[in-house]
Coordinates of C-alpha atoms and ligand atoms in Angstrom, one line a residue:
X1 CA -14.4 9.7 -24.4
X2 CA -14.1 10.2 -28.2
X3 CA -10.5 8.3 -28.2
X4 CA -12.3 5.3 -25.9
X5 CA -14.8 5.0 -28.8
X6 CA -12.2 5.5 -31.6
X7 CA -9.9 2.9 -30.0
X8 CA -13.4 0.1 -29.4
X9 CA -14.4 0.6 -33.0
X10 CA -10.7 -0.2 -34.2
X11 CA -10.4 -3.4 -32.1
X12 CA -14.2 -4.6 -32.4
X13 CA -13.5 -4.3 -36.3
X14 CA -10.2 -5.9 -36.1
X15 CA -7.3 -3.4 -37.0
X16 CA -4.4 -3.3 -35.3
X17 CA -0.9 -1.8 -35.9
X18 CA 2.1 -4.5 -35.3
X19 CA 5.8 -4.7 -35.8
X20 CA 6.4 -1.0 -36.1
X21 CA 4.7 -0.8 -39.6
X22 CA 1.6 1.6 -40.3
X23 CA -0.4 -1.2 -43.0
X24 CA -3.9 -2.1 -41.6
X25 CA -3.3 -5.5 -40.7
X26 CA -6.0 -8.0 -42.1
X27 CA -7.2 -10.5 -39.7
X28 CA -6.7 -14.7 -40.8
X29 CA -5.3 -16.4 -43.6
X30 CA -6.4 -17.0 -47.0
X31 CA -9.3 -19.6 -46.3
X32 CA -10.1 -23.0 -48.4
X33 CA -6.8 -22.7 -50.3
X34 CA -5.9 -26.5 -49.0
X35 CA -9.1 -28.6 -48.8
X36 CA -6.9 -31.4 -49.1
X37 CA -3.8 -32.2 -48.3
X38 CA -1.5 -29.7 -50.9
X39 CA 0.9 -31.8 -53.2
X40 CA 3.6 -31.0 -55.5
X41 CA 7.7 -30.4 -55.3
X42 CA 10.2 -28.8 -53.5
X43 CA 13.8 -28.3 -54.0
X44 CA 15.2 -29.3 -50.9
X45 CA 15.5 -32.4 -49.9
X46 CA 18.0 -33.1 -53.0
X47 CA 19.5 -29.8 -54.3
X48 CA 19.5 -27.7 -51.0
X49 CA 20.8 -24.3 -52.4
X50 CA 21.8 -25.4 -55.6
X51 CA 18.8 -24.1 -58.1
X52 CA 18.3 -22.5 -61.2
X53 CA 16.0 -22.0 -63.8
X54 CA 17.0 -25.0 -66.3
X55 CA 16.2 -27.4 -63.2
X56 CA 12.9 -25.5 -62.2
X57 CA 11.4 -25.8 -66.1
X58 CA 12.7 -29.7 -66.8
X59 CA 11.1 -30.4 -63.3
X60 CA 7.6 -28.6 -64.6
X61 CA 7.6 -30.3 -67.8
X62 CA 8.3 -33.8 -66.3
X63 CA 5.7 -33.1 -63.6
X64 CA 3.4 -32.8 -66.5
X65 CA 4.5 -34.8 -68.9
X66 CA 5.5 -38.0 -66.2
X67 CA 1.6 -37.7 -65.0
X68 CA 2.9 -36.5 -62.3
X69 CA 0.6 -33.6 -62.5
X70 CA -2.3 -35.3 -63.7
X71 CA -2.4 -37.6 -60.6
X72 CA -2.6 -33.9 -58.3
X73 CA 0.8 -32.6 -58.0
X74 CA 0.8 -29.2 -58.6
X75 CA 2.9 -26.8 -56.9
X76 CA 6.5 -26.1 -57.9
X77 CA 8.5 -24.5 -54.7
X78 CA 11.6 -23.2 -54.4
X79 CA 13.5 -23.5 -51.0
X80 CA 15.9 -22.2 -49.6
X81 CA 18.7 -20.4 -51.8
X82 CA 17.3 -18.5 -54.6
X83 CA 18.1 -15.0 -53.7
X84 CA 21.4 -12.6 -53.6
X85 CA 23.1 -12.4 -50.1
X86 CA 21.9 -8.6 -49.9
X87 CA 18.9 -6.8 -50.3
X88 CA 19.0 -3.8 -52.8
X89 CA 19.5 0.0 -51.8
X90 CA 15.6 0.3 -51.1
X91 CA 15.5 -3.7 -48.8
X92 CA 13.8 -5.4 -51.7
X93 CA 14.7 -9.0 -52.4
X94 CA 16.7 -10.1 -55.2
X95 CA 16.1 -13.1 -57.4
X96 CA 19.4 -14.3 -57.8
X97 CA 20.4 -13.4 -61.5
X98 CA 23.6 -16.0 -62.0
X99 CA 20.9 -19.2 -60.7
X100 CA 18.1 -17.0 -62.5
X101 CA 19.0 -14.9 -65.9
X102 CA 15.7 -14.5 -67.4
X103 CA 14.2 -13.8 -64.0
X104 CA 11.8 -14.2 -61.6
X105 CA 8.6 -13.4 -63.2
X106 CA 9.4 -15.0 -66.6
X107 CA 10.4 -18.0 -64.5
X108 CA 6.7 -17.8 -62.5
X109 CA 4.9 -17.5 -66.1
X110 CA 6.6 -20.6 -67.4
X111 CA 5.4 -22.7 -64.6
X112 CA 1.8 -20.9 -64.7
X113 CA 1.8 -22.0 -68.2
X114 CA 2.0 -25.6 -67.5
X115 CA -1.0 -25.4 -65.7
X116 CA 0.9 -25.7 -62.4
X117 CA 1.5 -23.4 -59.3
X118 CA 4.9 -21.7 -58.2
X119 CA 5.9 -21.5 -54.3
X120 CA 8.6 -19.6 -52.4
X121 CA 10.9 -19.9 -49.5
X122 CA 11.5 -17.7 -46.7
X123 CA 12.2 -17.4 -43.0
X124 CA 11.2 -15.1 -40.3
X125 CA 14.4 -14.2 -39.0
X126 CA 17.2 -12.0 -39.6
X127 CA 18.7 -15.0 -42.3
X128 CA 17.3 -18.0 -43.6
X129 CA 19.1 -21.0 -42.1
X130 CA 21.5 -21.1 -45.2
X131 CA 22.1 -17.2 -44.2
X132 CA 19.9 -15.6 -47.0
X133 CA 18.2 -12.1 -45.8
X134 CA 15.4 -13.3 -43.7
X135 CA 12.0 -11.5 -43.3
X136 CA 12.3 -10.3 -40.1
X137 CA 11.1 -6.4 -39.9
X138 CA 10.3 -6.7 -44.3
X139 CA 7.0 -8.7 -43.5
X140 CA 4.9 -6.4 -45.7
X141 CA 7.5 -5.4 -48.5
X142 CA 8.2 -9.0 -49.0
X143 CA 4.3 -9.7 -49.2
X144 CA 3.6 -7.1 -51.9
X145 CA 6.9 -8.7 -54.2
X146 CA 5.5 -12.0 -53.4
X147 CA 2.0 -10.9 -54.4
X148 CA 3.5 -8.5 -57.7
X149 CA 5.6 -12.2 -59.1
X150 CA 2.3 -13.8 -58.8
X151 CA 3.6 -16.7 -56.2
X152 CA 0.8 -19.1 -55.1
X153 CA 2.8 -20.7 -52.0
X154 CA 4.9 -19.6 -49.5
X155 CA 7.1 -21.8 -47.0
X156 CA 7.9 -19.5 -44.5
X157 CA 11.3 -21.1 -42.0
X158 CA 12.0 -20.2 -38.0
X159 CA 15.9 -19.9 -38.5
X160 CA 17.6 -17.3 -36.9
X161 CA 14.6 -16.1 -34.9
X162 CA 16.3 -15.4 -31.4
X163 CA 13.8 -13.5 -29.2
X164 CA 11.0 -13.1 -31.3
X165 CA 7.7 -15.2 -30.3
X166 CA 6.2 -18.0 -33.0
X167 CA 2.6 -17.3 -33.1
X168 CA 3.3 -13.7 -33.6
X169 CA 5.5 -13.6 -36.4
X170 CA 3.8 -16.2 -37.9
X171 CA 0.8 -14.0 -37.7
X172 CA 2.5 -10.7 -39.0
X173 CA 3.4 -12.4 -42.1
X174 CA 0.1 -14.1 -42.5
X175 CA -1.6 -10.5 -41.8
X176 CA 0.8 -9.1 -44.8
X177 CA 0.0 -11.7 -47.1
X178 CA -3.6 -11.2 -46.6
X179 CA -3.2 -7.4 -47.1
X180 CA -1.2 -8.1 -50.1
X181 CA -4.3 -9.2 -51.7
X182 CA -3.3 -12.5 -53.4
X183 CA -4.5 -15.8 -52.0
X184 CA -1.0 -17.2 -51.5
X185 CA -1.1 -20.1 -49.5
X186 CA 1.0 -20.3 -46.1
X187 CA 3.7 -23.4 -45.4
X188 CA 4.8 -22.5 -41.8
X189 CA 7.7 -24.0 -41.5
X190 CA 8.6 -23.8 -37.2
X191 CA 9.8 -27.5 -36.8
X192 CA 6.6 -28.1 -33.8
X193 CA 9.0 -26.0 -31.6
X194 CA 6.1 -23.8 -30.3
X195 CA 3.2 -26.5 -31.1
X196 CA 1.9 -24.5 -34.2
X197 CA -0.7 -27.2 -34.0
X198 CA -2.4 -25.5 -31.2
X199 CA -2.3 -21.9 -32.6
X200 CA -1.5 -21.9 -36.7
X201 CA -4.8 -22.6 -37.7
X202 CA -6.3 -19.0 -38.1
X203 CA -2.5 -18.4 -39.3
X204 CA -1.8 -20.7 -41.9
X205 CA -2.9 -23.7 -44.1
X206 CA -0.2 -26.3 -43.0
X207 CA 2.6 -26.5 -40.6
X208 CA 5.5 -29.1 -40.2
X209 CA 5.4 -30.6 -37.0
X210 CA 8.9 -31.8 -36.8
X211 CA 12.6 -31.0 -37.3
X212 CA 13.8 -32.3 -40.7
X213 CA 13.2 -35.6 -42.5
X214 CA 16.0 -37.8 -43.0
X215 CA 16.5 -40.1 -46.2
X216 CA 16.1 -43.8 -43.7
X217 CA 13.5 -45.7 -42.3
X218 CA 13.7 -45.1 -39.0
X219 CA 16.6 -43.6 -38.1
X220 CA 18.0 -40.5 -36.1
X221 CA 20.6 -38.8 -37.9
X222 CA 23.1 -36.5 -35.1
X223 CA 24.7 -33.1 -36.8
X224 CA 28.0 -31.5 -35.9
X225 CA 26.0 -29.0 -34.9
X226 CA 24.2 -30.6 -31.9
X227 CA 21.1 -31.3 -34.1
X228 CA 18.9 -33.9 -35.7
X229 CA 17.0 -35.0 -39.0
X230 CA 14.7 -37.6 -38.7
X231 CA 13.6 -41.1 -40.2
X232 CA 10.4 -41.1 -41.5
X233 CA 9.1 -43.6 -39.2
X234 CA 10.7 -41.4 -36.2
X235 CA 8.4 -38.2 -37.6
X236 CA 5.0 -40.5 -37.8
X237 CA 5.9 -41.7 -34.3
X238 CA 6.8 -38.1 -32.7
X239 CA 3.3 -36.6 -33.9
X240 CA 0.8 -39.6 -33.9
X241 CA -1.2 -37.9 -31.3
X242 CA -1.7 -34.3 -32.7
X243 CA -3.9 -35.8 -34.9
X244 CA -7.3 -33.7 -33.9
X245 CA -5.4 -30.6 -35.2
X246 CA -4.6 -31.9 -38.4
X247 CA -8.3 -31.0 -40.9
X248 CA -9.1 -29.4 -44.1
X249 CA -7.1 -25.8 -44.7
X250 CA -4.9 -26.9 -41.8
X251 CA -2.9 -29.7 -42.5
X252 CA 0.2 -31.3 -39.9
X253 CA 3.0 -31.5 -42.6
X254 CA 5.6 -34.1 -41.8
X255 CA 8.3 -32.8 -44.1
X256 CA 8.8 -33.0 -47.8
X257 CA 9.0 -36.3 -49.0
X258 CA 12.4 -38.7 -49.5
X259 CA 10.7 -41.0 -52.1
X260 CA 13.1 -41.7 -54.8
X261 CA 16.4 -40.7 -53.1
X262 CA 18.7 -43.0 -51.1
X263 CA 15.9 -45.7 -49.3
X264 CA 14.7 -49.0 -51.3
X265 CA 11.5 -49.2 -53.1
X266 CA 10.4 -51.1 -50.6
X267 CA 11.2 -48.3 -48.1
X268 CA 10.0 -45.8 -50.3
X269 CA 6.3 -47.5 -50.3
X270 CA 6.4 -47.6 -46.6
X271 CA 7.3 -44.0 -46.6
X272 CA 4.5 -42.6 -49.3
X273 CA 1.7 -45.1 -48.0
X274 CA 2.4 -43.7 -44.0
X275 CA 2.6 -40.0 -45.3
X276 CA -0.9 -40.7 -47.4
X277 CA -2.3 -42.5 -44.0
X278 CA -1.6 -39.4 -41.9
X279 CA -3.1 -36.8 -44.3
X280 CA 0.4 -35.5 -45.0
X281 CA 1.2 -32.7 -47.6
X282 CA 2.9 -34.6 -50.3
X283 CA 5.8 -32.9 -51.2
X284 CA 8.2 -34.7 -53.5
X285 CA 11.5 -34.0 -53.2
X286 CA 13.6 -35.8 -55.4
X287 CA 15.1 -35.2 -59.2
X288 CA 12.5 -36.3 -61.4
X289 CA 14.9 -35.8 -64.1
X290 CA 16.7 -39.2 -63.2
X291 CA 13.3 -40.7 -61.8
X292 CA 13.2 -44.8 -61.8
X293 CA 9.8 -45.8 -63.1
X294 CA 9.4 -47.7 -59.8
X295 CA 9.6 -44.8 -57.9
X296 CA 7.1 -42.6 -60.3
X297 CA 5.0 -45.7 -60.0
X298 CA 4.7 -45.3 -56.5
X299 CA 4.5 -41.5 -56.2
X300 CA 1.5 -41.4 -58.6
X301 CA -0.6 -44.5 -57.4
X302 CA -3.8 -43.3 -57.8
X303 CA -5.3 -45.2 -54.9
X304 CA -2.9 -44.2 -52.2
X305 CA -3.4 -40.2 -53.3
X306 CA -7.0 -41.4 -53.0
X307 CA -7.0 -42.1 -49.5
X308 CA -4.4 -38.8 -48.7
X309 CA -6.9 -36.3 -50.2
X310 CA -10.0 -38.1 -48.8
X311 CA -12.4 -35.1 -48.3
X312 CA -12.9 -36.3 -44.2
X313 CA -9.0 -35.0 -43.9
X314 CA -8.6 -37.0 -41.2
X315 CA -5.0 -38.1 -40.0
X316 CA -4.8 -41.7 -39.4
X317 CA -3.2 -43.3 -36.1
X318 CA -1.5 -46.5 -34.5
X319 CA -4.2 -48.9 -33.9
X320 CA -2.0 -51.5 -32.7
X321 CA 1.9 -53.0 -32.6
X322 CA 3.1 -56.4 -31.9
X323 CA 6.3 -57.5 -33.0
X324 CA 7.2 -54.9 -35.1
X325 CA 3.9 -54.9 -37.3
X326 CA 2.1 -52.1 -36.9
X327 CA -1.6 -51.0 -38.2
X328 CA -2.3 -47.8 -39.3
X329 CA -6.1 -47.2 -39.6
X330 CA -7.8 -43.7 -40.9
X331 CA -11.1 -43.3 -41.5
X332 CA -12.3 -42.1 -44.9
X333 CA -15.6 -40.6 -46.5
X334 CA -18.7 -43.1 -47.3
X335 CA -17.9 -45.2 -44.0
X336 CA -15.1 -46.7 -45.6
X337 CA -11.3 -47.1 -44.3
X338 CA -7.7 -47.3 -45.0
X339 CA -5.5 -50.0 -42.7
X340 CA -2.1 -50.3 -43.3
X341 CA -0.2 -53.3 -42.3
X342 CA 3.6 -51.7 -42.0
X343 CA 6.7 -54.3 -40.4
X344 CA 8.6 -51.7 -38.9
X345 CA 11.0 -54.9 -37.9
X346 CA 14.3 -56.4 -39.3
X347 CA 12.7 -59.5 -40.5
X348 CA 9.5 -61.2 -42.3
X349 CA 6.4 -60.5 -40.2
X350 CA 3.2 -62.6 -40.7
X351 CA 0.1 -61.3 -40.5
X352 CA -2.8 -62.9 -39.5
X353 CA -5.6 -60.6 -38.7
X354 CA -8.8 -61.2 -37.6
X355 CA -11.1 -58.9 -38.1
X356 CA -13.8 -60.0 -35.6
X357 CA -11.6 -59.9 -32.8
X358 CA -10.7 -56.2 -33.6
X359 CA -13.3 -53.1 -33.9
X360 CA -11.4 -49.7 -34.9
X361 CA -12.5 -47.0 -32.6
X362 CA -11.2 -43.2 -33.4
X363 CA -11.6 -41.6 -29.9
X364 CA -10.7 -38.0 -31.8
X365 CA -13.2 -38.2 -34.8
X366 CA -16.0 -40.3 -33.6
X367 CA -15.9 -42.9 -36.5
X368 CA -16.3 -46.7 -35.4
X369 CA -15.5 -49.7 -37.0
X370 CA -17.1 -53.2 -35.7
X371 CA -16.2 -56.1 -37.7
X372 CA -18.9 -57.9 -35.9
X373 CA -21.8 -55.8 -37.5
X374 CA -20.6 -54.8 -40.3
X375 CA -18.7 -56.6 -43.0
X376 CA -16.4 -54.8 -45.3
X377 CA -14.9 -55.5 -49.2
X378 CA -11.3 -55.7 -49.1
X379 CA -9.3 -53.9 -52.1
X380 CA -5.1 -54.2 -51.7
X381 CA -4.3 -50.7 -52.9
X382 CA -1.2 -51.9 -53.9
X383 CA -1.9 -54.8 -56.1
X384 CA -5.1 -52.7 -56.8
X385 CA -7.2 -55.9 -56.3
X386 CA -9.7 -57.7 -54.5
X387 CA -8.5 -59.0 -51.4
X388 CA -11.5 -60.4 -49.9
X389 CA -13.9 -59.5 -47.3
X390 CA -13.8 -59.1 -43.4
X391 CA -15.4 -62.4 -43.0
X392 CA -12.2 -64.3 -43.1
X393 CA -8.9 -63.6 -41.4
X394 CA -6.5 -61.5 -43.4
X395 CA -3.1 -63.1 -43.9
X396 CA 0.3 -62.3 -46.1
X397 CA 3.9 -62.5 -45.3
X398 CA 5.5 -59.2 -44.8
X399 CA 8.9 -58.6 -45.4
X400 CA 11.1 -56.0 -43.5
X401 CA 10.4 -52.8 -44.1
X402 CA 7.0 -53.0 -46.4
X403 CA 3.8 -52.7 -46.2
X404 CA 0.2 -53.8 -47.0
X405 CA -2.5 -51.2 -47.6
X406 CA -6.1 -52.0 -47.7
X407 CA -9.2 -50.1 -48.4
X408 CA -12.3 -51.3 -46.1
X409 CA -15.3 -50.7 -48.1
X410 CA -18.7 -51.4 -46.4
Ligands
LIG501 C1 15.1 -25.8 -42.6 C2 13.8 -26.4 -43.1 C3 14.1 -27.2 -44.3 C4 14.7 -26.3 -45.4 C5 16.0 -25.7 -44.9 C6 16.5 -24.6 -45.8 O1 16.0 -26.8 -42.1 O2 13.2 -27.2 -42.1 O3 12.9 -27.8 -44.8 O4 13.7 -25.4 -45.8 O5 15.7 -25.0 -43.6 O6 17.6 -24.0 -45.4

C-alpha cells in the first residue's frame, strides 16, 4: 500500500525517471522565451562546418554595428561543426580548439558583451548529420555544459536517430535543459518528420517543419543521397495549413533564411516578406561580412519585421491564386492586416484587386475582413508609403518573382 502511495505522489507531482539516468526530470520547457518570432544568425546555410572564432566575432560586431541588431536580430548560433570528433575520457564535449583557441566561454562572453545572445547546435542521435558526437544517452551532461558556457539557444538536429521515438527524445533533452536551470531556449530541429507541430509545444519554443531550405525560388533540389532541400516557395507551400499550431513560444520555423546568398534581390524580397507573412523565425544565414547594402536593406526593413513579430503571432495563409499571383493575408494586432501580392510566375503579372469583391476570412483564428463594411488605409511596406484606401481597386504591375506588401489599417 505504502509503494501505491509513494508511486501516486511521484506521478501526480510530475517526476519520472527516463533514459536510464537517475536526475529528476522537470516537466515543460522554459516558458515565454519566444513571444515573437526569435531572430538572429546561424552558420549554416553558408559556411556549413567551416567556423571559427574570427568569423563568429566579425559577424557580432557587424550584427551590431550594420543595425542589424538594433532592428531585433539577436542571437548568434553556431551549427553544426564546432566540436572535436571525440568526446573526452569522462563523455564531455569539446569545443574544437584549432576552429576555437581562446575557447568556448571566452567566445560566449564576447558575444554577451555585444549585447547579443549565443546559440548552439546539436542532435539527438548517436552523430550529428556531419558525424559530430550526438547527444544520444549524454542528454543531461550536455545540458549542464550548455548551462555552465552560458548558451541562450539550442538547435537540437534528428540525424542519426534510428529507433528512437521523436516526441521522446525531444522531451528528454527539453526535461535536461529545464533541470539544468538556465532558460536556454529550444530550436527542435526534426525536419516535420513526426509532425512536431502536433506534440512540440509543451517541448520546445520553435520547430522546423520541413527538410532543408534551398538557395531558389521554388525549386526542389535532388541529393546523391536520395534526398531533398527545398525552394523557399516549396517550404511555404508544404506547411501552409499547420498554421493553428504555429503561436507565441511555439513558433513553425521554415529554415534559416537564404537572403543574401545566390537568389536576386528580387527573389530575396519575395523570400523575407513570405517568411515575415508566416510568422517565421528569422534566421539569417548569409556572410554579413561581404553583405550588399541591398540585401541589409531588405533584412532590416523595419516594417516587414513589424508584421513578423506582430504580438497576435499568427501565421498567415494563401487567400487566393490565379495565374501565378498569389495573396498572402495574416492578420495582425489593432484589426489591421498584412496582404502580400507575390507572382510566383515566369512573367509580369498585373494586379488588379478589388477589394469589395473579396472579404478575408481566417477559418483558424477567427479574424474577418469585409471590405464592404469596413474601409482600410493602405501603406506599401515596401516603398513605405501611402498607397491608398480600400475604396478603389488596387493595381501595379508585378514582375516575376516579386512582390507587393501592404499593410491594411482600419
Ligand atoms: C540538418 C539540418 C540543417 C543543419 C545540418 C547540419 O540538415 O536540418 O539545418 O543543421 O543538419 O549538419
Amino acid at each position: 500500500m505504502k509503494n501505491i502511495i509513494l508511486i501516486l505522489a511521484l506521478s501526480i507531482s510530475g517526476f519520472s525517471f527516463g533514459q536510464g539516468n537517475t536526475h529528476v526530470q522537470a516537466a515543460g520547457k522554459y516558458e515565454g522565451l519566444a513571444m515573437t518570432p526569435p531572430m538572429g544568425w546561424n552558420s549554416w546555410n553558408t559556411f556549413a562546418t567551416n567556423i571559427d572564432e574570427k568569423l563568429v566575432k566579425e559577424t557580432a560586431d557587424i550584427m551590431v554595428s550594420s543595425g542589424l541588431a538594433a532592428a531585433g536580430y539577436n542571437y548568434i548560433v553556431l551549427d553544426d561543426g564546432w566540436m572535436t570528433k571525440e568526446r573526452d575520457s569522462e563523455g564531455n564535449l569539446i569545443p574544437d580548439p584549432a576552429k576555437f583557441p581562446s575557447g568556448m566561454k571566452s567566445l560566449i562572453d564576447y558575444v554577451h558583451s555585444k549585447g547579443l545572445k549565443f546559440g548552439l547546435y546539436n542532435c539527438a542521435g548517436t552523430q550529428t548529420c556531419a558525424g559530430y558526437p550526438g547527444t544520444r544517452g549524454f542528454e543531461y551532461q550536455d545540458a549542464r555544459f550548455y548551462a555552465k558556457l552560458g548558451i541562450d539557444f539550442l538547435k537540437y538536429d534528428w540525424c542519426n536517430t534510428q529507433g528512437i521515438t521523436a516526441k521522446e527524445a525531444y522531451a528528454t533533452m527539453s526535461n535536461a535543459l529545464k533541470t539544468a536551470g538556465r532558460p536556454i531556449v529550444f530550436s527542435l530541429c526534426e525536419w516535420g518528420d513526426n509532425q512536431p507541430w502536433e506534440w512540440g509545444k509543451p517541448i520546445g519554443n520553435l520547430w522546423r517543419i520541413s527538410g532543408d531550405i534551398y538557395p531558389c525560388f521554388d525549386c526542389e533540389f535532388k541529393h546523391p543521397e536520395n534526398w531533398s532541400s527545398w525552394g523557399f516557395m516549396k517550404i511555404a507551400e508544404m506547411r501552409k495549413d499547420i498554421r493553428k499550431y504555429s503561436g507565441p513560444d511555439h513558433w513553425n520555423d521554415f529554415d534559416m533564411m537564404e537572403v543574401g546568398n545566390e537568389m536576386n534581390d528580387t527573389e530575396d524580397k519575395s523570400h523575407f516578406a513570405m517568411w515575415c507573412m508566416l510568422s517565421s523565425p528569422l534566421f539569417t544565414g548569409n556572410d554579413y561580412r561581404k553583405m550588399s547594402k541591398e540585401t541589409l536593406a531588405i533584412l532590416t526593413n523595419k516594417e516587414l519585421i513589424a508584421v513578423n513579430q506582430d504580438k497576435l503571432g499568427i501565421q498567415g495563409f494563401k487567400y487566393s491564386a490565379l495565374d501565378g499571383l498569389e495573396v498572402w493575408v495574416k492578420p495582425l494586432s489593432d484589426g489591421a492586416w498584412a496582404v502580400t501580392f507575390l507572382n510566383r510566375s515566369d512573367a509580369v503579372r498585373k494586379i488588379n484587386f478589388d477589394w469589395k469583391k473579396n472579404a478575408f476570412k481566417d477559418a483558424d483564428f477567427g479574424y474577418e475582413a469585409d471590405f464592404n463594411k469596413t474601409a482600410f488605409k493602405l501603406k506599401d511596406l515596401w516603398k513605405n508609403k501611402d498607397a491608398g484606401t480600400t475604396k478603389k481597386n488596387f493595381t501595379a504591375d508585378l514582375a516575376s518573382h516579386d512582390v507587393v506588401t501592404l499593410k491594411l489599417i482600419p
